[in-house]
mmCIF file of C-alpha atoms and ligand atoms in Angstrom:
data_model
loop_
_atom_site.group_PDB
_atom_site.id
_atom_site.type_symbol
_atom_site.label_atom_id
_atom_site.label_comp_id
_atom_site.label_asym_id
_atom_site.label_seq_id
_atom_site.Cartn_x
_atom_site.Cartn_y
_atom_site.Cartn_z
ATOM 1 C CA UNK A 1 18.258 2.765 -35.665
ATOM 2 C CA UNK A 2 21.120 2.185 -38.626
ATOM 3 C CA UNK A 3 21.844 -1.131 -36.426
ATOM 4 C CA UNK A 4 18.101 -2.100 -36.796
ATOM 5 C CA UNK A 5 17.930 -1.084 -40.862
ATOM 6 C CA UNK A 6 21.181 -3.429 -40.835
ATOM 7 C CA UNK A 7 19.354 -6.390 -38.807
ATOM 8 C CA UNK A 8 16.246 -6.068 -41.310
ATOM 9 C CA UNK A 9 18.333 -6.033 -43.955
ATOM 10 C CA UNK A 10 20.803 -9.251 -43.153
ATOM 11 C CA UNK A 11 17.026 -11.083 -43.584
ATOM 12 C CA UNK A 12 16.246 -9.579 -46.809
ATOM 13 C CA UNK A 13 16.440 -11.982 -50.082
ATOM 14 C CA UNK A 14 16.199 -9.058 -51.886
ATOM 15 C CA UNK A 15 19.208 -7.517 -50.279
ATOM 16 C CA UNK A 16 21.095 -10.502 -50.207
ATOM 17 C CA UNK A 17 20.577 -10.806 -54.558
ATOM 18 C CA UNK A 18 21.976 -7.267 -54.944
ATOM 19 C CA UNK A 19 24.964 -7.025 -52.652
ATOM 20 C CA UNK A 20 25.882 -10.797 -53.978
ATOM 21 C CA UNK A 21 25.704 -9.741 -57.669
ATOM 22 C CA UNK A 22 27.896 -6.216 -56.828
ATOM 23 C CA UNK A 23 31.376 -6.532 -58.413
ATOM 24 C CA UNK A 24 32.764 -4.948 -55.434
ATOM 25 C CA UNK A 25 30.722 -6.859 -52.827
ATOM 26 C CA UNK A 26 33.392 -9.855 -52.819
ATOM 27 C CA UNK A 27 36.423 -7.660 -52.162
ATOM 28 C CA UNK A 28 34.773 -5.949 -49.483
ATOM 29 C CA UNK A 29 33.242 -9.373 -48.055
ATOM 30 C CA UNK A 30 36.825 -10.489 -47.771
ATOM 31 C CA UNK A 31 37.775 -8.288 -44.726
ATOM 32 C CA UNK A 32 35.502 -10.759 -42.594
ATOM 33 C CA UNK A 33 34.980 -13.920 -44.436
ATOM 34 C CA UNK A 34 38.349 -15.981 -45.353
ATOM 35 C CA UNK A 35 36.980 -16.868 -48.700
ATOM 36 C CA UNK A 36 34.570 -19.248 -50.211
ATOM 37 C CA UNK A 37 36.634 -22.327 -50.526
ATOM 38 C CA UNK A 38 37.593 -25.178 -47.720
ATOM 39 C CA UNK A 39 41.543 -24.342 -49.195
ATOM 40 C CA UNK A 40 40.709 -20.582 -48.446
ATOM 41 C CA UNK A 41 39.534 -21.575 -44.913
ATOM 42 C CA UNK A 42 42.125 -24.148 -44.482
ATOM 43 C CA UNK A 43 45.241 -20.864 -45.964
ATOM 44 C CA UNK A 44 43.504 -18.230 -43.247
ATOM 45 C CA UNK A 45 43.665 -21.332 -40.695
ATOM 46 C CA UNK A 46 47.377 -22.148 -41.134
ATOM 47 C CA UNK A 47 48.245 -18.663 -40.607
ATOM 48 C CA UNK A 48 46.333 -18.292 -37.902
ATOM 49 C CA UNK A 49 47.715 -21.200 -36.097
ATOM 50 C CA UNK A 50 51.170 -19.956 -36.871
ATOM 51 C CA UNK A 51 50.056 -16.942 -35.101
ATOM 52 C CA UNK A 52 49.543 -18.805 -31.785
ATOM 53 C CA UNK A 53 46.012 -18.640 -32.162
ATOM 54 C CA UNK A 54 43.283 -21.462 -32.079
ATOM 55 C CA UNK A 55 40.798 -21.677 -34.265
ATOM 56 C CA UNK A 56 37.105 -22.263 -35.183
ATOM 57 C CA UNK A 57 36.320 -23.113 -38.991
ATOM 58 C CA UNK A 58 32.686 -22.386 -40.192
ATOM 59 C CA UNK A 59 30.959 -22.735 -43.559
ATOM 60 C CA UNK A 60 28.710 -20.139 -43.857
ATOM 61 C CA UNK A 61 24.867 -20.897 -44.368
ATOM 62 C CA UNK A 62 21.837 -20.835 -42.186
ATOM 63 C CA UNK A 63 17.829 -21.629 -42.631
ATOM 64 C CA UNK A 64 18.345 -23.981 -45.013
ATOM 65 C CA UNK A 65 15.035 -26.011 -45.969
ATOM 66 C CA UNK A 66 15.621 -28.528 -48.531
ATOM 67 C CA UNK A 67 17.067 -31.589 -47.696
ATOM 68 C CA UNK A 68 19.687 -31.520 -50.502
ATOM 69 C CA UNK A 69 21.126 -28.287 -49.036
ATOM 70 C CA UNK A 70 21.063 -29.386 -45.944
ATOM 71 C CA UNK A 71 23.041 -32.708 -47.127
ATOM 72 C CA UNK A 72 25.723 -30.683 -49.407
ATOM 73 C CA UNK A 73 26.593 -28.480 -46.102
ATOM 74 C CA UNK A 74 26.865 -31.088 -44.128
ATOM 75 C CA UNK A 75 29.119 -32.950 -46.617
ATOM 76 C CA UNK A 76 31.336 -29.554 -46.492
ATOM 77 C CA UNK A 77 31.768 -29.812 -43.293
ATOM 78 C CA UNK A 78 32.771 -33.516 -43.020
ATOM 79 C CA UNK A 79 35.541 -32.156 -45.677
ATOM 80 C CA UNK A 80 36.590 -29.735 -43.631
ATOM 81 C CA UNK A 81 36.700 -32.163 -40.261
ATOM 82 C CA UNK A 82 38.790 -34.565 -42.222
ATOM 83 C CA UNK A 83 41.339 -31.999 -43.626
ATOM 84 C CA UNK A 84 41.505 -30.521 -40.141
ATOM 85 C CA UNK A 85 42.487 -33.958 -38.945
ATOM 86 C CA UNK A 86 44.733 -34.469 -42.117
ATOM 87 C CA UNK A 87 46.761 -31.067 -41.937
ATOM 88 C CA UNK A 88 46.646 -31.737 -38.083
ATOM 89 C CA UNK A 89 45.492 -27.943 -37.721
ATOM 90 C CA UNK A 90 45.421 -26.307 -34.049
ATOM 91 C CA UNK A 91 41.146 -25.951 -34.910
ATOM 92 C CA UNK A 92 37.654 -27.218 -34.368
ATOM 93 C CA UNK A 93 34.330 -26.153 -36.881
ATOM 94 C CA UNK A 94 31.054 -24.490 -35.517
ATOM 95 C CA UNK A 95 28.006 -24.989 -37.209
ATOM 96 C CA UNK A 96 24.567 -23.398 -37.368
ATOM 97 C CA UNK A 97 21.700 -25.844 -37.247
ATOM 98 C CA UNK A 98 19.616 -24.328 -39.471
ATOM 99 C CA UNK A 99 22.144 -24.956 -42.099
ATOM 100 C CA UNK A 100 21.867 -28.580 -41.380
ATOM 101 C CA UNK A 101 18.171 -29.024 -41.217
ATOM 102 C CA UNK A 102 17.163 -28.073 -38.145
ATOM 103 C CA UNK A 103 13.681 -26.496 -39.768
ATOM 104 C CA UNK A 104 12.592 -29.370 -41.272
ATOM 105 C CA UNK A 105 13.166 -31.801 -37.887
ATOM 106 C CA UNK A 106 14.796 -32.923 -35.197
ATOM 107 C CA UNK A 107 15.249 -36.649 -36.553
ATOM 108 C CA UNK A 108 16.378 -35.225 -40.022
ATOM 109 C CA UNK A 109 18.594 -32.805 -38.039
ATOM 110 C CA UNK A 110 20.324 -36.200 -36.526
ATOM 111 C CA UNK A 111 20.866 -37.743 -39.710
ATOM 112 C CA UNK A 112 23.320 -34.875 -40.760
ATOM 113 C CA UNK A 113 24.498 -34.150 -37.496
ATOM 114 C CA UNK A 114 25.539 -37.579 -35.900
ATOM 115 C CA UNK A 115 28.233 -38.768 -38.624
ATOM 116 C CA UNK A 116 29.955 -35.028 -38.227
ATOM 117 C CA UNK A 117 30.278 -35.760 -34.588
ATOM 118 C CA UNK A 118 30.730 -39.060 -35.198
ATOM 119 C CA UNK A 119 34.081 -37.892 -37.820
ATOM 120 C CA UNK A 120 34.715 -35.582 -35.589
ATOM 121 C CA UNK A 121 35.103 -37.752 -32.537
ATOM 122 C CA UNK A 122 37.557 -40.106 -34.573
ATOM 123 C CA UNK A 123 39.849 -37.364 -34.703
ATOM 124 C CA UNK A 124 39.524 -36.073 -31.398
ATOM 125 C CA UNK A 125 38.174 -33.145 -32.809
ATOM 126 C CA UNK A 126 35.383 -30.365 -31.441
ATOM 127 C CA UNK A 127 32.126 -29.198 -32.812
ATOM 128 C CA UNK A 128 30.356 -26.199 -31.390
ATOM 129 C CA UNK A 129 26.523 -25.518 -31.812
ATOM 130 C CA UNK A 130 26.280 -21.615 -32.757
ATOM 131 C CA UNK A 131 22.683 -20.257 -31.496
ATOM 132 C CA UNK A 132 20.933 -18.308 -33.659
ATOM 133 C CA UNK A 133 18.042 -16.076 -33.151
ATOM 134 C CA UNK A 134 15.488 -16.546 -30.258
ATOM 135 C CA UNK A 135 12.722 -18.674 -32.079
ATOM 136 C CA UNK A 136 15.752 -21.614 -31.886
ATOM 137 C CA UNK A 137 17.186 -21.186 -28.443
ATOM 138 C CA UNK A 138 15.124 -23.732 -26.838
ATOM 139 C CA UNK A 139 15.173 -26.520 -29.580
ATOM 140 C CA UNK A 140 18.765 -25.707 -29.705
ATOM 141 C CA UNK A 141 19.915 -26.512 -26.449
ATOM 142 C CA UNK A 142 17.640 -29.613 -26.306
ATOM 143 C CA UNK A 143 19.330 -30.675 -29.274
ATOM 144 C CA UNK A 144 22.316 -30.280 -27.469
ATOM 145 C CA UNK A 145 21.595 -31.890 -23.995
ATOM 146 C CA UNK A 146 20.351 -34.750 -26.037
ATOM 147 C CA UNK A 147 23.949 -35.180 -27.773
ATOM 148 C CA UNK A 148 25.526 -34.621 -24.544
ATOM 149 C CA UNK A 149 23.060 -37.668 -22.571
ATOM 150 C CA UNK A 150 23.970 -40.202 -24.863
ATOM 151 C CA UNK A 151 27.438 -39.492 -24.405
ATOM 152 C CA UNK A 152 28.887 -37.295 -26.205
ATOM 153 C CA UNK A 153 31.450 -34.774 -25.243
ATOM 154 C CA UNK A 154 32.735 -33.339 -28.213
ATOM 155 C CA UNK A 155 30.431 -31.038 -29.126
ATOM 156 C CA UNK A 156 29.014 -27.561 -27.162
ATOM 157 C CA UNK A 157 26.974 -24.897 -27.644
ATOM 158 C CA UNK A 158 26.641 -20.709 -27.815
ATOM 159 C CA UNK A 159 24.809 -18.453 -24.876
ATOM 160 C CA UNK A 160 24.002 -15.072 -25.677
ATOM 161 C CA UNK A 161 24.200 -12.362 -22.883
ATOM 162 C CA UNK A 162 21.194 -10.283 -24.007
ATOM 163 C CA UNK A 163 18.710 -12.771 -23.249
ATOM 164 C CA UNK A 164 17.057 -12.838 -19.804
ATOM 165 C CA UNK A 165 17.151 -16.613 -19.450
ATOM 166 C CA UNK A 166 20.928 -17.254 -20.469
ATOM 167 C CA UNK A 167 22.253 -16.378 -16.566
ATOM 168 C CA UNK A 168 19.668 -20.182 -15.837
ATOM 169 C CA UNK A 169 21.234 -21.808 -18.764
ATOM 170 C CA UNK A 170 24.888 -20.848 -17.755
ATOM 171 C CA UNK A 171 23.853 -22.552 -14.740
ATOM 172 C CA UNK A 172 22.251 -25.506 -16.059
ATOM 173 C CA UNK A 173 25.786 -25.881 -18.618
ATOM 174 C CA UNK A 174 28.249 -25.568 -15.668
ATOM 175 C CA UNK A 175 25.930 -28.376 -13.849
ATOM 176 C CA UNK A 176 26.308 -30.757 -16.907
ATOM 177 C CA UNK A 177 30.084 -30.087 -17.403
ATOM 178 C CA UNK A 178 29.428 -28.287 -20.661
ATOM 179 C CA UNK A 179 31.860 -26.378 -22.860
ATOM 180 C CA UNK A 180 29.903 -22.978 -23.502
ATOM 181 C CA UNK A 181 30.529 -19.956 -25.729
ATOM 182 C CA UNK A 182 29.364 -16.687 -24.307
ATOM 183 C CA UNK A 183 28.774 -13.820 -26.362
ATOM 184 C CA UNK A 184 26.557 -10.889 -26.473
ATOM 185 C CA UNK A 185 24.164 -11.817 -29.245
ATOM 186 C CA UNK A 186 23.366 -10.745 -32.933
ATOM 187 C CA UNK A 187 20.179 -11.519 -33.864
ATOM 188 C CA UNK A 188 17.128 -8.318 -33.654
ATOM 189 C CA UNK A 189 15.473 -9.601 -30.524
ATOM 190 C CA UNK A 190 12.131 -8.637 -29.110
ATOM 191 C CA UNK A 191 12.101 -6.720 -25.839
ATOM 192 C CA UNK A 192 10.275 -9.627 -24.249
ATOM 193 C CA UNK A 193 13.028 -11.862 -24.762
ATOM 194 C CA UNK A 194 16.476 -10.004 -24.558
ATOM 195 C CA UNK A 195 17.478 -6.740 -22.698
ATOM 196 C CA UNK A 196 17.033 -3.645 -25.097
ATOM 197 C CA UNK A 197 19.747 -2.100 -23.534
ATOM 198 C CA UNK A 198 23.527 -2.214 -23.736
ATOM 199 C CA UNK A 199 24.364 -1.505 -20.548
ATOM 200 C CA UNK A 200 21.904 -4.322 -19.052
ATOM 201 C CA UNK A 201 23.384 -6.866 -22.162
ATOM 202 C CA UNK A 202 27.005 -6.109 -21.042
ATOM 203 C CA UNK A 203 26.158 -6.461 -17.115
ATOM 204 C CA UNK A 204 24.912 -9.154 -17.581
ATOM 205 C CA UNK A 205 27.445 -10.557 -19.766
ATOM 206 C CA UNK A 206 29.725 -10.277 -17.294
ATOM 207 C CA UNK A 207 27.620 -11.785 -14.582
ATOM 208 C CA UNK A 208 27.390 -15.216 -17.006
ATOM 209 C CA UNK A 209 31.611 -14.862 -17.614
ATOM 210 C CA UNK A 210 32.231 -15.063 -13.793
ATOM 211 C CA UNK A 211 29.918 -18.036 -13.106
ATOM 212 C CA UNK A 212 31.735 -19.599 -16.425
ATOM 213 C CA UNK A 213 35.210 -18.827 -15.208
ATOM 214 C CA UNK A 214 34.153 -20.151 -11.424
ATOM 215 C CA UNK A 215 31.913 -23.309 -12.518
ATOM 216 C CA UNK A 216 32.322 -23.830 -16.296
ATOM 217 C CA UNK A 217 34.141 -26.360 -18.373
ATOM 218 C CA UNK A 218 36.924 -24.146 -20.652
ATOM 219 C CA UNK A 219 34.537 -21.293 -21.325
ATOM 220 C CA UNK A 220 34.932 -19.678 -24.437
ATOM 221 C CA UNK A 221 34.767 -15.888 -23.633
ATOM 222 C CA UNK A 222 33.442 -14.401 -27.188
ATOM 223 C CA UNK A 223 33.890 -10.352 -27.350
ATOM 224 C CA UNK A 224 35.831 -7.841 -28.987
ATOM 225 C CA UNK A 225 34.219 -5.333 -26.411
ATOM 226 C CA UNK A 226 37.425 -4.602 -24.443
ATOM 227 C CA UNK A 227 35.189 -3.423 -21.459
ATOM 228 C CA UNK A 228 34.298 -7.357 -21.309
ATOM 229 C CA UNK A 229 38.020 -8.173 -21.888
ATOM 230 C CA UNK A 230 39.203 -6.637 -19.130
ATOM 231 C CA UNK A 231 36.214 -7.579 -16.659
ATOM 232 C CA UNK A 232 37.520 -11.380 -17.883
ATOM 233 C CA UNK A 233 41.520 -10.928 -17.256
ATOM 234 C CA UNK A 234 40.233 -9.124 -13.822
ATOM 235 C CA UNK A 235 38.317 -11.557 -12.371
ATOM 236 C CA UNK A 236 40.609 -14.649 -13.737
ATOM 237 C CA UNK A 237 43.712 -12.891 -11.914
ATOM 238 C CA UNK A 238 41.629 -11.979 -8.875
ATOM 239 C CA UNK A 239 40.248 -15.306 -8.481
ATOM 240 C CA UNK A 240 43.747 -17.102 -9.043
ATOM 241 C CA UNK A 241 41.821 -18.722 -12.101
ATOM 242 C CA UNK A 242 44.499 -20.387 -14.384
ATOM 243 C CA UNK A 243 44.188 -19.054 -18.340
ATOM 244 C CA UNK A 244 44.574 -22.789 -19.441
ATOM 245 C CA UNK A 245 41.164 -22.998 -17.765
ATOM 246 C CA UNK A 246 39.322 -20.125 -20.112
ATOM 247 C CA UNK A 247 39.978 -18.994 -23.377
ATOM 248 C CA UNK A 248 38.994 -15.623 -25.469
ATOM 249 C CA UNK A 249 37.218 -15.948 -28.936
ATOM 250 C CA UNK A 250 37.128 -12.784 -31.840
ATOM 251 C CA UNK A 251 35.572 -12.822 -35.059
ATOM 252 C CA UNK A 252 38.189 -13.259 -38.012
ATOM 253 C CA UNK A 253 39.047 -9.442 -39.659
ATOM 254 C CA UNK A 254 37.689 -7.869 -36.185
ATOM 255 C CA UNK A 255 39.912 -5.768 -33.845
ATOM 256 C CA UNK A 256 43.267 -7.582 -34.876
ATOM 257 C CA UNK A 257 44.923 -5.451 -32.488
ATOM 258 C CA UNK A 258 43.213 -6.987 -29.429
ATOM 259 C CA UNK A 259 43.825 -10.240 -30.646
ATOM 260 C CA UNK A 260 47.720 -10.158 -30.963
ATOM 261 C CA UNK A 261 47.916 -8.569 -27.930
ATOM 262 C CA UNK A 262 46.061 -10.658 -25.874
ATOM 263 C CA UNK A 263 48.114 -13.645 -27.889
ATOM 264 C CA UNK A 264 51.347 -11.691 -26.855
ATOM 265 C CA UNK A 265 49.520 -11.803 -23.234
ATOM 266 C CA UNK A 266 49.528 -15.115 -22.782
ATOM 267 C CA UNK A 267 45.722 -16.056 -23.304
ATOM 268 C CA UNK A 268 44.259 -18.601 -25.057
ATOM 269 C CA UNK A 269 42.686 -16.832 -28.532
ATOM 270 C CA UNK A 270 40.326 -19.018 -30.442
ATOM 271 C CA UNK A 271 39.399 -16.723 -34.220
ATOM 272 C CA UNK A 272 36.456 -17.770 -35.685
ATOM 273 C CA UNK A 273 36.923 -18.061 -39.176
ATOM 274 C CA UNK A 274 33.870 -17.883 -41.395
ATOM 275 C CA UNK A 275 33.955 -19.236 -44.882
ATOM 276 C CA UNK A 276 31.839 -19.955 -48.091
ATOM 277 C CA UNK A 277 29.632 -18.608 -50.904
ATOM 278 C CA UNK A 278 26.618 -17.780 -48.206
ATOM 279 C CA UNK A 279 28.678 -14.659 -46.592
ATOM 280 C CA UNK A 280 25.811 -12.153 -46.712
ATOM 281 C CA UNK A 281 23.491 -12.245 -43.548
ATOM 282 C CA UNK A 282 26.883 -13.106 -41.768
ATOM 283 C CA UNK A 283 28.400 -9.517 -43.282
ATOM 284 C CA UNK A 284 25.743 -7.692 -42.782
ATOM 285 C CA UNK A 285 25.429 -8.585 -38.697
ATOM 286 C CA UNK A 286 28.948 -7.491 -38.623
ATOM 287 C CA UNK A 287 27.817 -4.514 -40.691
ATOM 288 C CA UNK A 288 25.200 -3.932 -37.729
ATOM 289 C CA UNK A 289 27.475 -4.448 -34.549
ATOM 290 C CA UNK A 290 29.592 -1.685 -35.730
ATOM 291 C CA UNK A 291 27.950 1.094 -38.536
ATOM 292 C CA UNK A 292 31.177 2.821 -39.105
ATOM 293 C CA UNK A 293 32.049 -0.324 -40.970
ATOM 294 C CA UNK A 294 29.801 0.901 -43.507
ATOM 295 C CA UNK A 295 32.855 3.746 -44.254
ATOM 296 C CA UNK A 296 34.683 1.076 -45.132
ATOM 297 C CA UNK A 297 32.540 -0.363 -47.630
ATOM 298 C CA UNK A 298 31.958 3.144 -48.944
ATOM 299 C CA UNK A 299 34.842 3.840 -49.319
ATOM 300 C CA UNK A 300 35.943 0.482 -51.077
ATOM 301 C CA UNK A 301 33.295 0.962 -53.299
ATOM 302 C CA UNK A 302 34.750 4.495 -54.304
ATOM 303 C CA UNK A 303 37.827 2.887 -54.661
ATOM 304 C CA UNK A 304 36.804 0.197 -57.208
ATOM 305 C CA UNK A 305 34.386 2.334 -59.433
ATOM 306 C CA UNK A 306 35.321 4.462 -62.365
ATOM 307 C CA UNK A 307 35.284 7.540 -59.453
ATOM 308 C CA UNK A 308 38.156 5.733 -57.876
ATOM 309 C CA UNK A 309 40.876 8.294 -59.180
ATOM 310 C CA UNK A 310 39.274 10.795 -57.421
ATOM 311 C CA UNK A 311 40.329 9.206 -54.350
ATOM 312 C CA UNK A 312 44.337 8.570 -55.851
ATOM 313 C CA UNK A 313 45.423 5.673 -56.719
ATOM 314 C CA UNK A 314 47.488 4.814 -53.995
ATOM 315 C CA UNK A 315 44.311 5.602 -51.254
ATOM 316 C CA UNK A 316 44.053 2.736 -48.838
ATOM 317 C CA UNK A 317 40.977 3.789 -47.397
ATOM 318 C CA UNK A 318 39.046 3.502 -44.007
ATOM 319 C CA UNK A 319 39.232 0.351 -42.682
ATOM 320 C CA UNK A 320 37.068 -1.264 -39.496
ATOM 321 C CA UNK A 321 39.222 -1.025 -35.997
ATOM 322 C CA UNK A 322 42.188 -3.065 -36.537
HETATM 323 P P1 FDA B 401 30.067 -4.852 -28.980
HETATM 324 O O1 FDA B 401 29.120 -5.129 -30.100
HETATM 325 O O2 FDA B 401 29.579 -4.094 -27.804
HETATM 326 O O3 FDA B 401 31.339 -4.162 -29.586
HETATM 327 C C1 FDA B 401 32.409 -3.713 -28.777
HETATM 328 C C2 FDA B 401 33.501 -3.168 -29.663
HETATM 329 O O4 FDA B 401 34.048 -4.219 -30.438
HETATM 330 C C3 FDA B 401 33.035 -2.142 -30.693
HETATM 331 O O5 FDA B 401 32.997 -0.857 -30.146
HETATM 332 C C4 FDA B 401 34.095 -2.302 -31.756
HETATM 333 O O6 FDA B 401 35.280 -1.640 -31.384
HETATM 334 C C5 FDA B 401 34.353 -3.776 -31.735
HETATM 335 N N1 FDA B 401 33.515 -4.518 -32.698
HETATM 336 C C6 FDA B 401 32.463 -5.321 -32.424
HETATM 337 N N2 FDA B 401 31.958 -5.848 -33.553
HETATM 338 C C7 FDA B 401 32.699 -5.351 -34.557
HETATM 339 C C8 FDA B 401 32.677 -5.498 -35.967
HETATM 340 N N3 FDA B 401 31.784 -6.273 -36.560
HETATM 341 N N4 FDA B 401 33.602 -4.817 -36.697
HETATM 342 C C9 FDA B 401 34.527 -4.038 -36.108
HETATM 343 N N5 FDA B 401 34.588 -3.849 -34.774
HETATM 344 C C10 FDA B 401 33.700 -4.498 -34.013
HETATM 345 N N6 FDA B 401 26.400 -14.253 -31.955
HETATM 346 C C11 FDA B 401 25.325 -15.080 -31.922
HETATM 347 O O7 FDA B 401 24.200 -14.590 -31.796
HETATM 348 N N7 FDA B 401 25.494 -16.436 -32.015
HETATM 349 C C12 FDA B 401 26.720 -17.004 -32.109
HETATM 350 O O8 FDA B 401 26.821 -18.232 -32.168
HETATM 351 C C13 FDA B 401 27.859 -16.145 -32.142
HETATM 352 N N8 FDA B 401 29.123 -16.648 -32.251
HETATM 353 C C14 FDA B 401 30.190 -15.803 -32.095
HETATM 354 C C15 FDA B 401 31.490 -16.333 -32.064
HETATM 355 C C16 FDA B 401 32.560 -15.499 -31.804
HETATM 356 C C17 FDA B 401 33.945 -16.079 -31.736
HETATM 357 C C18 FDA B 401 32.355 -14.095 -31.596
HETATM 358 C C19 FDA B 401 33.486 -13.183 -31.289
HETATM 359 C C20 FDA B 401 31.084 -13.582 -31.692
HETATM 360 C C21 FDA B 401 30.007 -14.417 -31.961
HETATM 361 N N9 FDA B 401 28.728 -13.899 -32.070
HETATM 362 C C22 FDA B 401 27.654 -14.757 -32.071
HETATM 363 C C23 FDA B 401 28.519 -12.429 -32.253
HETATM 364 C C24 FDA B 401 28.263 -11.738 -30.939
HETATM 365 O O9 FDA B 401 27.021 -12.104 -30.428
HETATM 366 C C25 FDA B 401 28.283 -10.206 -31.109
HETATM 367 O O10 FDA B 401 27.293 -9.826 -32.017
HETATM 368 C C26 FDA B 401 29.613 -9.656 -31.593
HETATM 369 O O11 FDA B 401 30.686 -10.344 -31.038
HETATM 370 C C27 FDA B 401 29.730 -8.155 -31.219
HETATM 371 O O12 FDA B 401 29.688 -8.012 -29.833
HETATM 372 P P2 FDA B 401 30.971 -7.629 -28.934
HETATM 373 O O13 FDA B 401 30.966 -8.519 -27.745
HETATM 374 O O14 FDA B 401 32.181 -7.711 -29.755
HETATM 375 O O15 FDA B 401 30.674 -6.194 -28.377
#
């Protein structure tokens, strides 16, 4: 129900205008966006990568319609490919299509798209398709086939366990040779298109990981769920399946414990690191996939406002796991 307020509001303009304009908001934002520069991306990546851990830089923004925004993100992101090439950083960038015009059309969408892959390719460097909400799944992954039949091979795409048709399109990846993010999905989806249920999201979650880790090209297993985790490790080590050949993917600011250990492990660990002035329907999803995040803004907010000293100055509040 709270996750469904959360959903509704991540679409809201008029949500979006208040928390944006709240002092605090920024602050709080922090915890799961890097900043809103390329240098802050480029600082969280560096440390990351010093870490051990991979990375996956993306400037935040999605349904963009005006050409002009659609151009400026796309110049971002060629910034960001050539610094990641410059600074020779352990990373690659995902990027929503929406941000890049995919609602105005498919040949505008090219225009933007091809010189990033195009940079990109230069530098030997990787650019993932995120999906976003049903309405785009389809155009989405035609978009991407079409990249991938003329040839190129730096570039895949995101499949989303609560949707009844990803198990097929696992299917149809592994036959092409495609590099695939799973995850479990964050959009509000009708029942008619993804599983209402947890339980049926997670099962078949894991059904998509094992048909990744058997036939895939160097799945990217997305999930802080450490049910999934362990399903993963389990089948890899059960099925002699190398972990060069896979590698796990977290959100930046979510469940740090999990990810050091399972650096510490051995695995590969890919953060996505989220960056840029657009953070707020990307907050407020991560607001949704766990409520009790909401403490932590509370209590931030309590921290920063003139009721602060109730709290004591030296309170360092409820933070998210990790
Ligand atoms: P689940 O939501 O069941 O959570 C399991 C546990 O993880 C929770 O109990 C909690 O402990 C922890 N947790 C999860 N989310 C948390 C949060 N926000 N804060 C604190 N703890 C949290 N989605 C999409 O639709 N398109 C996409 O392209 C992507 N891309 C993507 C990339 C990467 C690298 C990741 C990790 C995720 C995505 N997602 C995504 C988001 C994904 O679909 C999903 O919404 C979240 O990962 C939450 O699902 P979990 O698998 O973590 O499990």
């Amino acid at each position: 129900m709270l996750k469904d307020v959360l959903l509704a509001l991540s679409e809201s303009s008029l949500g979006r205008r208040i928390a944006t304009d709240a002092p605090f908001a920024r602050s709080v934002a922090r915890r799961f966006v890097a900043g809103e520069t390329v240098e802050d991306a480029l600082a969280a990546a560096r440390a990351l990568n010093e870490g051990g851990m991979h990375v996956s830089l993306d400037y935040l923004g999605e349904s963009v319609n005006s050409a002009e925004k659609a151009h400026a993100a796309g110049a971002t992101i060629g910034a960001v490919v050539s610094a990641i090439g410059r600074e020779e950083l352990d990373a690659n960038v995902s990027v929503k299509l929406t941000q890049l015009g995919q609602d105005i059309d498919d040949t505008f969408l090219l225009e933007v798209v091809n010189p990033l892959l195009d940079a990109a390719a230069e530098r030997d460097l990787f650019i993932r398709f995120d999906m976003e909400s049903a309405e785009y799944t389809q155009q989405t992954l035609d978009f991407f086939v079409e990249r991938w039949n003329e040839g190129r091979r730096n570039v895949g795409v995101v499949l989303q366990s609560y949707l009844y048709r990803t198990e097929e399109d696992v299917a149809k990846a592994n036959r092409l040779g495609a590099r695939v993010r799973l995850c479990k999905g964050a959009y509000k989806e009708p029942e008619e298109v993804a599983y209402p249920d947890k339980t049926d999201v997670d099962a078949n979650f894991v059904r998509c990981m094992e048909a990744l880790l058997t036939d895939g090209n160097y799945p990217g297993i997305a999930t802080h769920d450490e049910a999934m985790i362990q399903a993963t490790k389990r089948f890899a080590r059960d099925h002699r399946i190398d972990r060069d050949r896979f590698e796990f993917q977290m959100l930046y600011g979510v469940r740090r414990d999990i990810q050091r250990q399972l650096v510490d492990e051995g695995y590969h660990l890919r953060i996505y690191v989220p960056f840029g002035e657009a953070w707020y329907p990307y907050f407020m999803r991560r607001m949704a996939e766990r409520p009790a995040n909401l403490l932590f803004v509370v209590d931030s907010i309590v921290r920063e406002s003139p009721l602060g000293f109730l709290r004591g100055n030296g309170s360092r509040g409820r933070k998210p796991t990790a």
